[in-house]
Coordinates of C-alpha atoms in Angstrom, one line a residue:
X89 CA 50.2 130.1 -63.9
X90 CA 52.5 132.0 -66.5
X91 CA 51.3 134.3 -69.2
X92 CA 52.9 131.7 -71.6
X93 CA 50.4 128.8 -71.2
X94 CA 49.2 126.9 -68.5
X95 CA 51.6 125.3 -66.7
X96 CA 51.3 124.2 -63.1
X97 CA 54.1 124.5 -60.9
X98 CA 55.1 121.6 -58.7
X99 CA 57.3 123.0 -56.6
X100 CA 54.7 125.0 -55.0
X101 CA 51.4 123.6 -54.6
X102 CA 48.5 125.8 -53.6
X103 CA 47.1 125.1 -49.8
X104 CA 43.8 123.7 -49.6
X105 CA 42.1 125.7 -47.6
X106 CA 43.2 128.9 -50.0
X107 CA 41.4 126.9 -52.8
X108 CA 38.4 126.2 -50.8
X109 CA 38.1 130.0 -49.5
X110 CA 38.3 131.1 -53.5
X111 CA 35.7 128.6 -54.0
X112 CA 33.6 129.5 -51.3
X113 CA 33.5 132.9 -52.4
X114 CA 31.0 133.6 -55.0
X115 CA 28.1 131.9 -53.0
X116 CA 29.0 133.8 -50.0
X117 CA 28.4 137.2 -52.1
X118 CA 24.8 135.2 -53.5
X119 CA 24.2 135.0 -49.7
X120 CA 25.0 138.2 -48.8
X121 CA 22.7 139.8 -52.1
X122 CA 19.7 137.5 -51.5
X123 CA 19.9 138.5 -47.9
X124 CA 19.8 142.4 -49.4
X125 CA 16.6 141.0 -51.3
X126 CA 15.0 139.5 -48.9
X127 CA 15.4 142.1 -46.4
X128 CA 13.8 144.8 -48.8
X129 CA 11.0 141.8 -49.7
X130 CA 9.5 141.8 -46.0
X131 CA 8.9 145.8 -45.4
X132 CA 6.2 146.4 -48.6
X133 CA 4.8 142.7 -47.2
X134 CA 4.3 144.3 -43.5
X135 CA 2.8 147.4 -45.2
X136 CA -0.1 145.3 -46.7
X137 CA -0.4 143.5 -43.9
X138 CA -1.6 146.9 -41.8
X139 CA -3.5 148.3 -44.6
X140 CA -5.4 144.9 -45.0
X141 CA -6.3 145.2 -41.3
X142 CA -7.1 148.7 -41.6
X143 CA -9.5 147.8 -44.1
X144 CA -10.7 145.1 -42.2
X145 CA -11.4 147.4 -38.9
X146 CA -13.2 150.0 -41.3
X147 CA -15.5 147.4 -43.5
X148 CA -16.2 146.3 -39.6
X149 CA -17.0 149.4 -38.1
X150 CA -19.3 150.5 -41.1
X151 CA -21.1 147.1 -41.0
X152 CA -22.0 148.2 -37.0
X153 CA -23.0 151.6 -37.9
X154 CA -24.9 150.5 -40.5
X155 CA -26.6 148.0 -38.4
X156 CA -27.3 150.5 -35.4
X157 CA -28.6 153.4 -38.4
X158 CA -31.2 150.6 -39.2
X159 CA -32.3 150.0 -36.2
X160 CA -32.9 153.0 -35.0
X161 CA -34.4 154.0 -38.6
X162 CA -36.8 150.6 -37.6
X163 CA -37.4 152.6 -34.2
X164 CA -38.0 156.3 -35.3
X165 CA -40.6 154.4 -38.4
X166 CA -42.5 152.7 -35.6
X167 CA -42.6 156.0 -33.6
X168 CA -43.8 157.5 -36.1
X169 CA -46.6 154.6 -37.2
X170 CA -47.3 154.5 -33.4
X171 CA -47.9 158.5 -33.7
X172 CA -49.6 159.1 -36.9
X173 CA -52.1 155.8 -35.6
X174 CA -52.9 158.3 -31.6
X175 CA -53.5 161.6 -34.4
X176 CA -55.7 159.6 -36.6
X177 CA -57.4 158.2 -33.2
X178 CA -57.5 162.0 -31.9
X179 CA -58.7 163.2 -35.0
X180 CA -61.4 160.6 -35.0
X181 CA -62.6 161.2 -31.5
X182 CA -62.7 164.8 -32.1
X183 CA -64.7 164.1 -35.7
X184 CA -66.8 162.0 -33.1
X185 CA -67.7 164.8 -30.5
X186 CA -68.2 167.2 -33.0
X187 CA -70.9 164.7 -34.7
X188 CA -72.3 164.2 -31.2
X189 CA -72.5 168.0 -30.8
X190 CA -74.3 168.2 -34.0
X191 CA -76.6 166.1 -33.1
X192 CA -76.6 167.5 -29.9
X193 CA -77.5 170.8 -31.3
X194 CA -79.8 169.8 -33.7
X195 CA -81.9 168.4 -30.4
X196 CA -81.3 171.8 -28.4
X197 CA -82.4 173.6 -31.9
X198 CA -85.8 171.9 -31.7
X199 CA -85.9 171.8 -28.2
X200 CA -85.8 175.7 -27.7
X201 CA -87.9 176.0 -30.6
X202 CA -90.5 174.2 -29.3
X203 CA -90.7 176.1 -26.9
X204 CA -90.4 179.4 -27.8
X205 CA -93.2 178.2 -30.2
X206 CA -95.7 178.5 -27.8
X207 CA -95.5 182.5 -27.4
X208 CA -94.5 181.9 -24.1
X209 CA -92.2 184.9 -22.7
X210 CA -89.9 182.7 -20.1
X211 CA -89.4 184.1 -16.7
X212 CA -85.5 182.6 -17.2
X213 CA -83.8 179.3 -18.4
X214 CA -82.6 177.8 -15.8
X215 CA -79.4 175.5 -16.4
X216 CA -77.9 173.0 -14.4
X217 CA -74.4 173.0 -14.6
X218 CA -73.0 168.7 -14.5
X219 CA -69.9 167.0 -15.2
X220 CA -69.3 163.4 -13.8
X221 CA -72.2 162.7 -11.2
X222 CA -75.2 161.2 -12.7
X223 CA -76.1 159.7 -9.0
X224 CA -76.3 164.0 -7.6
X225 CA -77.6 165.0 -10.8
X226 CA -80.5 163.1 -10.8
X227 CA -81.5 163.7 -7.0
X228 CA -81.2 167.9 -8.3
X229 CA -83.4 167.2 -11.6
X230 CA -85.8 164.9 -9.6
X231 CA -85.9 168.1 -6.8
X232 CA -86.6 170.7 -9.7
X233 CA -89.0 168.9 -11.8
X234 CA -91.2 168.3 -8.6
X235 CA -92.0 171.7 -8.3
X236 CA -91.0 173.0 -12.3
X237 CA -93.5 171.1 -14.1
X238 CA -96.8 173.5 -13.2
X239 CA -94.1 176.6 -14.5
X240 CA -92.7 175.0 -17.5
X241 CA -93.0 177.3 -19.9
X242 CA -92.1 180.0 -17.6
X243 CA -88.9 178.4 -16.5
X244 CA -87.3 176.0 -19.6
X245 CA -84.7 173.5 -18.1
X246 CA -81.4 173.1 -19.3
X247 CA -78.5 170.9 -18.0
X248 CA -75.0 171.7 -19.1
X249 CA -72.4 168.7 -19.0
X250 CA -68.7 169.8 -19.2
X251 CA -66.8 166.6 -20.4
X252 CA -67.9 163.1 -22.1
X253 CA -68.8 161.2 -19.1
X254 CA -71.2 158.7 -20.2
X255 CA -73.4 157.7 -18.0
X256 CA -73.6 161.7 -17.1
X257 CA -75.1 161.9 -20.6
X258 CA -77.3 159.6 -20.8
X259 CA -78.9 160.2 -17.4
X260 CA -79.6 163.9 -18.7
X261 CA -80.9 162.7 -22.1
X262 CA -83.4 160.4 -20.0
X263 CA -85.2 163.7 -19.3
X264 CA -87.4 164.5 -22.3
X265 CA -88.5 167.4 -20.6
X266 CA -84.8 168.8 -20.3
X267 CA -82.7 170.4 -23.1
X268 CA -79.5 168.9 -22.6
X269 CA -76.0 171.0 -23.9
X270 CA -72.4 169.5 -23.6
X271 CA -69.4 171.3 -23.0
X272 CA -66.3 169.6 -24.3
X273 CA -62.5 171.3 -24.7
X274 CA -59.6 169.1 -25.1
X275 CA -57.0 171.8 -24.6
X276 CA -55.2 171.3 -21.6
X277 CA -55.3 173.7 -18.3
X278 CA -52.6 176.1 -18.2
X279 CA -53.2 177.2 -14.7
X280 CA -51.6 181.2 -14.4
X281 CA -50.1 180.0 -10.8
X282 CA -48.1 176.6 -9.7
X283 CA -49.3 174.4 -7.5
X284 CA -53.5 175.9 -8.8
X285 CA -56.1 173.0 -8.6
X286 CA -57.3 172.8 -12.7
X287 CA -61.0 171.5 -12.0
X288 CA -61.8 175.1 -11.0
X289 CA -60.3 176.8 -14.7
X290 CA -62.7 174.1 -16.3
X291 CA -65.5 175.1 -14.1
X292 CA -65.0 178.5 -15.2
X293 CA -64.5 177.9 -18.8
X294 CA -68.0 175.9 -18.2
X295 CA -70.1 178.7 -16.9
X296 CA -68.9 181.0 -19.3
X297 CA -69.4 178.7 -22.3
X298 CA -73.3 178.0 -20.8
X299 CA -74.3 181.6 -20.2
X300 CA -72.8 182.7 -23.9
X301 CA -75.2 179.6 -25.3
X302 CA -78.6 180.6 -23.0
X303 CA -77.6 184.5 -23.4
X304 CA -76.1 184.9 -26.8
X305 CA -77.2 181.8 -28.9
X306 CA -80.6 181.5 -27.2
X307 CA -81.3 185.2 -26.5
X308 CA -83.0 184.4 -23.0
X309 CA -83.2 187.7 -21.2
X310 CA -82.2 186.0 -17.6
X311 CA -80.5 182.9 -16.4
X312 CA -80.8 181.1 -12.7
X313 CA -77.4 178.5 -12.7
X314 CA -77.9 175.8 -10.7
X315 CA -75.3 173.1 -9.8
X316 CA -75.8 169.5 -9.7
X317 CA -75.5 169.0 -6.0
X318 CA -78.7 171.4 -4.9
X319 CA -82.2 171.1 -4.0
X320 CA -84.9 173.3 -4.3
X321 CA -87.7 175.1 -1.8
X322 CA -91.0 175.2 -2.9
X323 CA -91.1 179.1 -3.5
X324 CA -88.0 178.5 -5.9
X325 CA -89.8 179.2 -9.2
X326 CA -92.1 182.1 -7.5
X327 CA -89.3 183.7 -5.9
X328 CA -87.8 184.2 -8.7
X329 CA -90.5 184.9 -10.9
X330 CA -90.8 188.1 -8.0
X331 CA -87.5 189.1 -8.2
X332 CA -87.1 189.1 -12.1
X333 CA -89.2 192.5 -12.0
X334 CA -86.7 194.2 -9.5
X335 CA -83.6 192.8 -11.2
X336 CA -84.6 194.4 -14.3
X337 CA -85.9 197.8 -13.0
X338 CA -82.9 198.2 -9.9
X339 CA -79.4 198.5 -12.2
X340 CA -77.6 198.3 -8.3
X341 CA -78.4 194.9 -8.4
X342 CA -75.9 192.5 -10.3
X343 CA -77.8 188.7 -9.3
X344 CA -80.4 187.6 -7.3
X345 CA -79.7 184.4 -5.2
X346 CA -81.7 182.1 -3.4
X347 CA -78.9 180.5 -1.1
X348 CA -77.5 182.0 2.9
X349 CA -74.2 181.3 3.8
X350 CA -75.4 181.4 7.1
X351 CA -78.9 179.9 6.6
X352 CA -78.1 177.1 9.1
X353 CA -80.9 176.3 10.8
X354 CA -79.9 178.1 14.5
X355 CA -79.6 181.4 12.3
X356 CA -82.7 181.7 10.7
X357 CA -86.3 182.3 11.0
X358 CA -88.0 184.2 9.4
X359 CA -88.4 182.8 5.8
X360 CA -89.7 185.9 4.2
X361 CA -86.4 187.7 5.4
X362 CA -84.9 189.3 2.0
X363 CA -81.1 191.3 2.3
X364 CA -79.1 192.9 0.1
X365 CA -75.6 191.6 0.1
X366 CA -72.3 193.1 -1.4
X367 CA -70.5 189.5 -1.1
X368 CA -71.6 187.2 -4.1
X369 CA -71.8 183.5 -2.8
X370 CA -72.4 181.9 -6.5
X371 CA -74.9 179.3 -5.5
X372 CA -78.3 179.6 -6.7
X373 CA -78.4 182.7 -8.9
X374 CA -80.0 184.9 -12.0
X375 CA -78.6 187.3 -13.7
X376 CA -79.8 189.3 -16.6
X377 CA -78.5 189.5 -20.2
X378 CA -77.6 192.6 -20.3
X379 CA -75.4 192.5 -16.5
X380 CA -73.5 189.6 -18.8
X381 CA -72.8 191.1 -21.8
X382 CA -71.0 193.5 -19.3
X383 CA -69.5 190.4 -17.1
X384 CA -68.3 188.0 -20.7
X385 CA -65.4 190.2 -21.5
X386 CA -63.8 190.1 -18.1
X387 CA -65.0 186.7 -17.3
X388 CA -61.7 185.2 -15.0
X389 CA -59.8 182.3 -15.9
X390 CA -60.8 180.7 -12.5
X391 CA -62.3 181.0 -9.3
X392 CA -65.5 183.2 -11.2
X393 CA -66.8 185.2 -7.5
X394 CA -78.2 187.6 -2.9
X395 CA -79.4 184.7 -0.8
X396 CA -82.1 181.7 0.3
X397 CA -84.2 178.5 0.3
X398 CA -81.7 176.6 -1.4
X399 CA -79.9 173.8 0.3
X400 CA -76.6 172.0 -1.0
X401 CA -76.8 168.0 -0.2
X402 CA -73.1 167.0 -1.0
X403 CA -70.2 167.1 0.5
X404 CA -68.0 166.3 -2.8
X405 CA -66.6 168.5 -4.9
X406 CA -64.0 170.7 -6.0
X407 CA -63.9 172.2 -2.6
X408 CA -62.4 169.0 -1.2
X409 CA -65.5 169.1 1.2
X410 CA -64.6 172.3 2.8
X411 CA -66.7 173.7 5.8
X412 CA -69.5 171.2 4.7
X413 CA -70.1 169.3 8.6
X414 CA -69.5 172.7 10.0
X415 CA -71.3 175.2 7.2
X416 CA -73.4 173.8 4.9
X417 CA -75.0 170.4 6.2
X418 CA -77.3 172.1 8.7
X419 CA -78.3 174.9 6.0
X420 CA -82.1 174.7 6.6
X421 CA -84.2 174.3 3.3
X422 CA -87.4 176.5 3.0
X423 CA -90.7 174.2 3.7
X424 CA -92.7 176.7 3.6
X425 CA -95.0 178.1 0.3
X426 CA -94.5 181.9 -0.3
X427 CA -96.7 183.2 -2.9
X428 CA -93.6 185.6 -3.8
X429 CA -95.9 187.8 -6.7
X430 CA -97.9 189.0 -3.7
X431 CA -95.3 190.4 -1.6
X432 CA -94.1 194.1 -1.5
X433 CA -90.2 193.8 -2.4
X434 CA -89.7 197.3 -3.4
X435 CA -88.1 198.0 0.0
X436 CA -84.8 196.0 -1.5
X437 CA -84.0 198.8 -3.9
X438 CA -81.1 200.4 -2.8
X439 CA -82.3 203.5 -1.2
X440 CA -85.1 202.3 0.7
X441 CA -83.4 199.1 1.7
X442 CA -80.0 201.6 3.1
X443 CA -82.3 204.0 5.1
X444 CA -84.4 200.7 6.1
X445 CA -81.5 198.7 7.3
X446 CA -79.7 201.5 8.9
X447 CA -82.7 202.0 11.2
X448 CA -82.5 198.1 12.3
X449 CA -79.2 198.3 13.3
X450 CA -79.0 201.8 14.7
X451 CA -82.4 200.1 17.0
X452 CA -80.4 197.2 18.2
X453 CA -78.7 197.3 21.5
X454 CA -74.6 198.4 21.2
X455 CA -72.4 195.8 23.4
X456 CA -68.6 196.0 23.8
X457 CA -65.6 194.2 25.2
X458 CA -64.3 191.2 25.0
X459 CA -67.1 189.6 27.0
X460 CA -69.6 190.8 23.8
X461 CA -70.8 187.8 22.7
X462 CA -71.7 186.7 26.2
X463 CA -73.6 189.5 27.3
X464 CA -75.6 189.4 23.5
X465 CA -77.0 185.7 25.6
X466 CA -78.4 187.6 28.2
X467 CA -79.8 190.3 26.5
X468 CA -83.9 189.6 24.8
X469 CA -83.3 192.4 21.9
X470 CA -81.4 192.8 18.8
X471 CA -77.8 193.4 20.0
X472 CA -74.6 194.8 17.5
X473 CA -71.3 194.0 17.9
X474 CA -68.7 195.7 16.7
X475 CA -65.1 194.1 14.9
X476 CA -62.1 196.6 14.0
X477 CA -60.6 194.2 11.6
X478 CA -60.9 190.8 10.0
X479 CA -59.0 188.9 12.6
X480 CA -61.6 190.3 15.0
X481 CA -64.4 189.2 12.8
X482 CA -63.4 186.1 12.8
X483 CA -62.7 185.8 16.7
X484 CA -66.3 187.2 17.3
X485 CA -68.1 184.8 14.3
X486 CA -65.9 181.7 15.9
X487 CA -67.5 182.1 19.2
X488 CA -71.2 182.6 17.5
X489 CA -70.4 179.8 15.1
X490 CA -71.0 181.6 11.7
X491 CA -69.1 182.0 8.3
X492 CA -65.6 183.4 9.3
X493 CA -64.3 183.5 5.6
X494 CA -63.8 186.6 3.8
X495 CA -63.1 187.3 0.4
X496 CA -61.6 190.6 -1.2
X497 CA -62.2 192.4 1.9
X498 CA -66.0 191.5 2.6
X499 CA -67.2 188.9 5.1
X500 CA -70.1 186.6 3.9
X501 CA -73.4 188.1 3.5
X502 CA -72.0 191.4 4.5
X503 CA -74.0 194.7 3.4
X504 CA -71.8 197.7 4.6
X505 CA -69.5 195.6 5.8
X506 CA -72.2 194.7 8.5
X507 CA -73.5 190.7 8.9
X508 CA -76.7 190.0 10.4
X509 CA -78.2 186.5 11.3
X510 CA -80.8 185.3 13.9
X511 CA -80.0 184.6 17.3
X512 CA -80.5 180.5 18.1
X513 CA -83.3 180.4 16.1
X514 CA -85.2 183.1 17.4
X515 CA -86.5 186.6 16.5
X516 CA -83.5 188.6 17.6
X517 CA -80.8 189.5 15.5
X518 CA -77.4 189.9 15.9
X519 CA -75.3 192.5 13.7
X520 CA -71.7 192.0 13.7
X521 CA -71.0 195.6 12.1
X522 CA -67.5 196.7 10.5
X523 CA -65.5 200.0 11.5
X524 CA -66.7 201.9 9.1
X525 CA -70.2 200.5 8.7
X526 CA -72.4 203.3 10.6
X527 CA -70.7 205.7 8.2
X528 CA -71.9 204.2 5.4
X529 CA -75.2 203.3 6.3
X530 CA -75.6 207.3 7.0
X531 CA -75.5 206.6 11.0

């Protein structure tokens, strides 16, 4: 091709493959640029890709959390239906009792009344402390009323139930004659050591509960607690009625019971036999008013700690049943009618009753040695035996078959540390007498 024109020149022909490869040309640069494009095209399309995923994974993951927040939301609303429904229950109950206790009171109110109404000065009230055994209950009422009915006004009846057992309730509210009190606290037991049975912190909380009612509310000036498992002598009420005058004028003297730890029938015998006692065995008892506004205050949280013609007939309780075969089955009851006003008690106040006592035991016949308590068989007078510590106390009461328990450092029934009880039955006496004993009773 010439500048002049457009001319071809025959004598040399372009090759055909240099034409093709200039033809090609252009479309292999297109090639080669929409490559380029297409390469730049697929990395923002990736991108979205991930992010849509991403998206996906979090829309997902809200939707779960979403559905586990509502369920447990559905959860924590029914918890908390489910526990406003047990408070409004509680509060009910409670708006219950304290109706029944109105109406409770409103009966003791009248009750009292009634009988303070007849210018009657009672001897004591005597309460019956119950919880959840109408069967005992009612064999102790039945036992009472067969010998309280002629004394009535001297000595008004009370029974004291701690708890809402039913059938407790209405067996005491069968009793016309009877005022009946209930004792109900719905906090629980916090017992001050592990491993502490509760029933005996309610049992104190009871008795302290009763005696501020009778003492405080009521203003009786004494109180004999009974418990629902007892019977009673036939010289119950006088007994009592006697030893009111020399709980009030002796200050030494904190109760007055009618129950013997050993009263078992092959260790008693005389029934007019009347001892002081520094142990308190909590069965059968008065106290006065004024000896519990002095005892309230310091009243203990359990195990709350002068002695008869009472006799316990069960063998189930908050003991478990302990020493019942052994102990307290062959306590004998008093039979026997002892006009108690016409007997001479002043020999129990404290100074007579020391230089009294101290003259019985410094009479009866000292035996030592092992061999004691088998020579005290063979020997037709009172006998004493003397112990040096508690594990010989309870070697020497073993052998005779008496209380070995102590508590706080005092055998049961001790006076001065010194135990006395009949000898099979019979007239003599044995006195088991402590180290320091003769010192203290002046010997």
């Amino acid at each position: 091709i010439s500048t002049n024109g457009p001319t071809v020149s025959r004598s040399h022909p372009p090759s055909l493959a240099l034409l093709r490869k200039l033809l090609s040309l252009p479309h292999q640069r297109k090639r080669k640029i929409a490559g380029g494009r297409a390469a730049m095209a697929r990395g923002p399309c990736d991108l979205r890709i991930l992010l849509l995923a991403a998206a996906a994974a979090f829309i997902y993951i809200q939707v779960r959390l979403f559905a586990t927040q509502s369920h447990y939301a559905d959860r924590l609303a029914e918890a908390e239906r489910s526990e406003n429904q047990c408070t409004s229950q509680l509060k009910s109950l409670i708006d219950q009792v304290s109706m029944q206790q109105e109406k409770i009171v409103a009966l003791e109110e009248r009750s009292v009344q009634g009988l303070l109404s007849k210018n009657v000065d009672p001897v004591a009230a005597v309460v019956i402390m119950a919880c959840n055994r109408p069967d005992y209950l009612q064999r102790t009422v039945e036992s009472i009323l067969k010998y309280q009915t002629s004394v009535a006004s001297k000595f008004p009846l009370f029974i004291s139930q701690d708890g809402t057992n039913g059938a407790v309730k209405k067996k005491a509210l069968d009793y016309k004659q009877i005022t009946y009190m209930q004792h109900v606290d719905l906090e629980p037991v916090r017992t001050e050591r592990p491993g502490e049975l509760t029933a005996y912190y309610k049992i104190a909380n009871h008795y302290k509960w009763a005696l501020d009612q009778l003492f405080v509310k009521h203003n009786f000036a004494r109180v004999i607690i009974l418990e629902d498992d007892m019977e009673i002598a036939p010289d119950f009420f006088d007994y009592f009625e006697a030893a009111a005058k020399l709980l009030d004028n002796d200050k030494t003297i904190m109760a007055v019971s009618s129950w013997n730890d050993n009263g078992q029938k092959q260790f008693v015998n005389d029934p007019k036999a009347l001892y002081r006692s520094d142990f308190f065995p909590g069965l059968g008892w008065m106290l006065t008013k004024s000896t519990w506004i002095e005892l309230s205050p310091k009243w203990p949280k359990a195990y709350p700690s002068c002695c008869l013609d009472n006799f316990l007939f069960l063998n189930i309780g908050s003991s478990m049943g302990q020493f019942f075969k052994q102990y307290l089955e062959p306590i004998k009851l008093n039979d026997v009618h002892i006009d108690w006003n016409s007997e001479d008690l002043s020999y129990l106040g404290e100074d007579k009753f020391l230089t009294k006592f101290g003259k019985e035991v410094a009479s009866a016949t000292p035996l030592h040695g092992s061999d004691a308590v088998m020579k005290a068989h063979n020997i037709g007078t009172d006998v004493r035996i003397q112990y040096n510590d508690q594990e010989d106390f309870e070697r020497i009461a073993r052998q005779f078959g008496i209380f070995e328990e102590w508590k706080d450092g005092i055998p049961r029934t001790a006076y001065k540390g010194v135990v006395v009880f009949r000898y099979n039955g019979s007239r003599r006496r044995i006195f088991l007498v402590g180290p320091e004993s003769l010192g203290q009773l002046g010997l």
